[in-house]
Short mmCIF file of C-alpha atoms in Angstrom, two decimals:
data_model
loop_
_atom_site.label_atom_id
_atom_site.label_comp_id
_atom_site.label_asym_id
_atom_site.label_seq_id
_atom_site.Cartn_x
_atom_site.Cartn_y
_atom_site.Cartn_z
CA UNK Y 178 59.64 61.49 -207.39
CA UNK Y 179 57.84 61.16 -204.27
CA UNK Y 180 57.62 57.70 -201.92
CA UNK Y 181 54.33 56.18 -202.26
CA UNK Y 182 55.17 54.39 -198.86
CA UNK Y 183 55.82 57.97 -197.07
CA UNK Y 184 52.12 58.45 -197.70
CA UNK Y 185 49.47 57.29 -195.08
CA UNK Y 186 46.53 55.54 -196.55
CA UNK Y 187 43.43 53.47 -195.06
CA UNK Y 188 42.46 50.70 -197.75
CA UNK Y 189 45.20 48.14 -196.04
CA UNK Y 190 42.75 48.24 -192.82
CA UNK Y 191 38.99 47.59 -195.14
CA UNK Y 192 39.47 43.63 -194.38
CA UNK Y 193 39.69 43.68 -190.64
CA UNK Y 194 38.16 46.88 -190.41
CA UNK Y 195 34.92 45.78 -191.58
CA UNK Y 196 34.86 42.71 -189.74
CA UNK Y 197 35.03 44.78 -186.55
CA UNK Y 198 32.84 47.05 -186.94
CA UNK Y 199 30.26 44.35 -188.30
CA UNK Y 200 31.39 42.48 -185.13
CA UNK Y 201 30.91 45.44 -182.61
CA UNK Y 202 28.09 46.97 -184.09
CA UNK Y 203 26.08 43.60 -184.09
CA UNK Y 204 27.43 42.71 -180.68
CA UNK Y 205 26.12 45.95 -179.05
CA UNK Y 206 22.54 46.13 -180.77
CA UNK Y 207 21.83 42.32 -180.84
CA UNK Y 208 22.31 42.15 -177.22
CA UNK Y 209 20.77 45.69 -176.58
CA UNK Y 210 17.76 44.54 -178.24
CA UNK Y 211 17.27 41.56 -176.81
CA UNK Y 212 17.66 42.60 -172.96
CA UNK Y 213 15.30 45.56 -173.48
CA UNK Y 214 13.17 43.30 -175.25
CA UNK Y 215 13.56 40.85 -172.19
CA UNK Y 216 13.39 43.74 -169.40
CA UNK Y 217 10.46 45.57 -171.48
CA UNK Y 218 8.74 42.27 -170.67
CA UNK Y 219 9.47 42.41 -166.77
CA UNK Y 220 11.38 39.73 -166.57
CA UNK Y 221 13.72 38.62 -163.39
CA UNK Y 222 17.00 39.90 -163.17
CA UNK Y 223 18.56 36.73 -163.01
CA UNK Y 224 16.56 35.72 -166.34
CA UNK Y 225 17.90 38.80 -167.89
CA UNK Y 226 21.18 38.27 -167.40
CA UNK Y 227 21.17 34.80 -168.55
CA UNK Y 228 19.69 35.67 -171.67
CA UNK Y 229 22.08 38.18 -172.02
CA UNK Y 230 25.40 35.87 -171.70
CA UNK Y 231 23.46 33.48 -174.03
CA UNK Y 232 23.39 36.21 -176.30
CA UNK Y 233 27.19 37.11 -175.94
CA UNK Y 234 28.23 33.28 -176.48
CA UNK Y 235 25.91 32.26 -178.97
CA UNK Y 236 26.24 35.74 -181.04
CA UNK Y 237 30.31 34.92 -181.10
CA UNK Y 238 30.40 31.77 -182.08
CA UNK Y 239 27.69 32.64 -184.74
CA UNK Y 240 29.45 36.00 -186.02
CA UNK Y 241 33.21 33.45 -186.24
CA UNK Y 242 31.09 31.31 -188.47
CA UNK Y 243 29.50 33.20 -190.39
CA UNK Y 244 32.46 35.46 -191.25
CA UNK Y 245 34.55 32.20 -191.87
CA UNK Y 246 31.92 30.55 -194.29
CA UNK Y 247 31.38 34.02 -196.45
CA UNK Y 248 34.77 34.87 -196.61
CA UNK Y 249 36.24 31.90 -197.18
CA UNK Y 250 33.98 31.57 -200.13
CA UNK Y 251 35.52 35.01 -201.64
CA UNK Y 252 38.84 33.73 -201.16
CA UNK Y 253 37.59 30.44 -203.02
CA UNK Y 254 36.27 32.98 -206.07
CA UNK Y 255 39.42 35.05 -206.48
CA UNK Y 256 41.20 31.57 -206.28
CA UNK Y 257 39.46 30.62 -208.86
CA UNK Y 258 39.59 33.72 -210.89
CA UNK Y 259 43.54 33.88 -210.28
CA UNK Y 260 43.60 30.22 -211.70
CA UNK Y 261 41.62 30.69 -214.45
CA UNK Y 262 43.78 33.94 -215.47
CA UNK Y 263 47.14 32.07 -215.39
CA UNK Y 264 45.95 29.06 -217.67
CA UNK Y 265 44.80 31.97 -220.08
CA UNK Y 266 48.19 33.70 -219.71
CA UNK Y 267 50.14 30.56 -220.57
CA UNK Y 268 47.42 29.35 -223.70
CA UNK Y 269 47.21 33.01 -225.13
CA UNK Y 270 49.67 35.73 -223.76
CA UNK Y 271 49.65 37.60 -226.88
CA UNK Y 272 45.96 38.32 -226.24
CA UNK Y 273 46.27 39.08 -222.62
CA UNK Y 274 48.82 41.64 -223.36
CA UNK Y 275 46.10 42.98 -226.11
CA UNK Y 276 43.59 42.96 -223.04
CA UNK Y 277 45.63 44.92 -220.65
CA UNK Y 278 47.12 47.53 -223.31
CA UNK Y 279 43.35 48.10 -223.55
CA UNK Y 280 42.51 48.69 -220.07
CA UNK Y 281 44.89 51.28 -219.86
CA UNK Y 282 44.06 52.94 -222.68
CA UNK Y 283 40.41 52.94 -221.38
CA UNK Y 284 42.07 55.11 -218.72
CA UNK Y 285 43.63 57.33 -220.73
CA UNK Y 286 46.71 56.23 -221.98
CA UNK Y 287 48.17 56.59 -225.01
CA UNK Y 288 47.86 53.50 -226.95
CA UNK Y 289 51.98 53.33 -227.50
CA UNK Y 290 52.25 53.96 -224.11
CA UNK Y 291 49.93 51.67 -222.82
CA UNK Y 292 51.28 48.46 -224.54
CA UNK Y 293 54.69 49.46 -223.13
CA UNK Y 294 53.61 49.47 -220.01
CA UNK Y 295 51.55 46.22 -220.31
CA UNK Y 296 54.73 44.51 -221.90
CA UNK Y 297 56.67 45.99 -218.60
CA UNK Y 298 54.10 44.83 -215.90
CA UNK Y 299 53.52 41.54 -217.70
CA UNK Y 300 57.59 40.60 -217.68
CA UNK Y 301 57.74 41.37 -214.33
CA UNK Y 302 54.32 39.40 -212.48
CA UNK Y 303 51.83 38.89 -215.46
CA UNK Y 304 49.25 37.23 -212.89
CA UNK Y 305 49.40 40.46 -210.46
CA UNK Y 306 49.27 42.88 -213.09
CA UNK Y 307 46.23 41.11 -214.54
CA UNK Y 308 44.71 40.52 -210.75
CA UNK Y 309 45.20 43.90 -209.96
CA UNK Y 310 44.06 45.92 -213.13
CA UNK Y 311 42.19 43.58 -214.77
CA UNK Y 312 40.21 41.29 -212.00
CA UNK Y 313 40.58 44.06 -209.61
CA UNK Y 314 41.80 42.08 -206.95
CA UNK Y 315 44.38 44.00 -204.52
CA UNK Y 316 46.49 42.44 -201.48
CA UNK Y 317 45.03 44.72 -198.90
CA UNK Y 318 41.34 43.85 -199.94
CA UNK Y 319 42.23 39.82 -200.36
CA UNK Y 320 40.00 37.77 -198.45
CA UNK Y 321 41.74 36.34 -195.04
CA UNK Y 322 38.48 33.92 -193.61
CA UNK Y 323 40.75 33.03 -190.52
CA UNK Y 324 41.19 37.10 -189.74
CA UNK Y 325 37.56 37.79 -190.05
CA UNK Y 326 36.43 35.27 -187.67
CA UNK Y 327 38.68 36.13 -185.14
CA UNK Y 328 38.26 39.82 -185.75
CA UNK Y 329 34.23 39.44 -185.73
CA UNK Y 330 33.91 36.85 -182.95
CA UNK Y 331 36.41 38.84 -180.47
CA UNK Y 332 34.87 42.59 -181.22
CA UNK Y 333 31.32 41.08 -181.01
CA UNK Y 334 31.93 39.92 -177.42
CA UNK Y 335 33.61 43.12 -176.45
CA UNK Y 336 30.46 44.75 -177.77
CA UNK Y 337 27.80 42.63 -176.63
CA UNK Y 338 30.01 42.77 -172.78
CA UNK Y 339 28.71 46.48 -172.86
CA UNK Y 340 24.83 46.46 -172.20
CA UNK Y 341 25.10 43.05 -170.59
CA UNK Y 342 27.48 44.95 -168.23
CA UNK Y 343 24.72 48.14 -168.06
CA UNK Y 344 22.02 45.40 -166.96
CA UNK Y 345 24.43 43.85 -164.40
CA UNK Y 346 25.28 47.32 -162.62
CA UNK Y 347 22.28 49.40 -163.29
CA UNK Y 348 18.89 49.06 -160.89
CA UNK Y 349 15.84 47.32 -162.20
CA UNK Y 350 13.63 50.85 -162.14
CA UNK Y 351 15.77 52.37 -164.31
CA UNK Y 352 16.97 49.42 -166.72
CA UNK Y 353 15.02 50.35 -169.77
CA UNK Y 354 16.02 53.41 -170.34
CA UNK Y 355 19.71 53.14 -168.72
CA UNK Y 356 20.52 50.40 -171.50
CA UNK Y 357 18.87 52.23 -174.15
CA UNK Y 358 20.80 55.22 -173.30
CA UNK Y 359 24.29 53.72 -172.98
CA UNK Y 360 23.99 51.58 -175.82
CA UNK Y 361 23.58 54.53 -177.62
CA UNK Y 362 26.26 55.64 -176.33
CA UNK Y 363 28.02 52.59 -177.08
CA UNK Y 364 27.26 52.85 -181.00
CA UNK Y 365 28.18 56.36 -181.56
CA UNK Y 366 31.62 55.78 -179.83
CA UNK Y 367 31.79 53.02 -182.39
CA UNK Y 368 30.95 55.05 -185.23
CA UNK Y 369 33.24 57.54 -184.60
CA UNK Y 370 36.20 54.87 -183.73
CA UNK Y 371 35.24 52.78 -186.87
CA UNK Y 372 35.53 56.18 -189.06
CA UNK Y 373 38.86 57.86 -187.55
CA UNK Y 374 40.52 54.49 -188.02
CA UNK Y 375 39.41 54.04 -191.48
CA UNK Y 376 40.48 58.24 -191.97
CA UNK Y 377 36.73 59.00 -192.84
CA UNK Y 378 34.84 62.10 -191.39
CA UNK Y 379 33.71 61.09 -188.04
CA UNK Y 380 29.94 62.55 -187.12
CA UNK Y 381 28.32 61.17 -190.85
CA UNK Y 382 29.65 57.59 -189.20
CA UNK Y 383 28.17 58.23 -185.72
CA UNK Y 384 24.89 59.10 -187.18
CA UNK Y 385 24.50 56.58 -189.47
CA UNK Y 386 25.43 54.18 -186.60
CA UNK Y 387 23.33 55.62 -183.76
CA UNK Y 388 20.08 56.22 -186.05
CA UNK Y 389 20.36 52.50 -187.02
CA UNK Y 390 20.83 51.05 -183.55
CA UNK Y 391 18.02 53.46 -182.13
CA UNK Y 392 15.30 52.16 -184.73
CA UNK Y 393 16.45 48.46 -183.74
CA UNK Y 394 15.99 49.27 -180.02
CA UNK Y 395 12.80 50.62 -180.36
CA UNK Y 396 11.02 48.53 -181.79
CA UNK Y 397 12.78 45.43 -179.71
CA UNK Y 398 11.43 47.38 -176.99
CA UNK Y 399 7.65 47.82 -178.03
CA UNK Y 400 7.80 44.42 -179.36
CA UNK Y 401 8.87 42.62 -175.79
CA UNK Y 402 6.28 45.00 -174.12
CA UNK Y 403 3.49 44.34 -176.13
CA UNK Y 404 4.47 40.61 -175.42
CA UNK Y 405 4.96 40.62 -171.93
CA UNK Y 406 1.47 42.37 -171.91
CA UNK Y 407 -0.12 39.91 -173.76
CA UNK Y 408 1.56 36.90 -171.94
#
């Protein structure tokens, strides 16, 4: 039989990859949009940079707190389900065996073989078998609040630093188009990098990230321009 460990799979990266993509994407888009809105309102360079730095720090802290709270809620729910399942295994093991066997029958295994598989898996590790096949809780996708919080904060900071660096280096006369173009480039590269890390097609990911990023920046620029004109 082939050794499954020699096969390359990417589902083990789901947890941190989701947090990394979310953080970097939000860092680029939110900071670029904020800078574009402020720049379109003809604000001074010093105020523009101060706005960008504040956005980076506040955004990173917000992403870390938000990810930790939301993923902790997922972890609490998963643990509650596991505790409930453990109690059911203690109270009614025969019923749990029939339930697990019925899951395998529904997947196409013959009833007799399903009973044997369920019996052997429960003898080895009953809770893991039910967690995986009944509850859909897998080790690779289990909630990790601290990992998600740190990943999101770091990647948000890195993403936000890119448009902020553009605002620092580019002359004011071409700042708005330069921010838009470079941020689009950053977003497309992020989409491709995330797809590469997850083993997914590159082009759809790049187009998806680029489209929504462009839409957000266009709307923000228009609002900034309108607000600056009115004020």
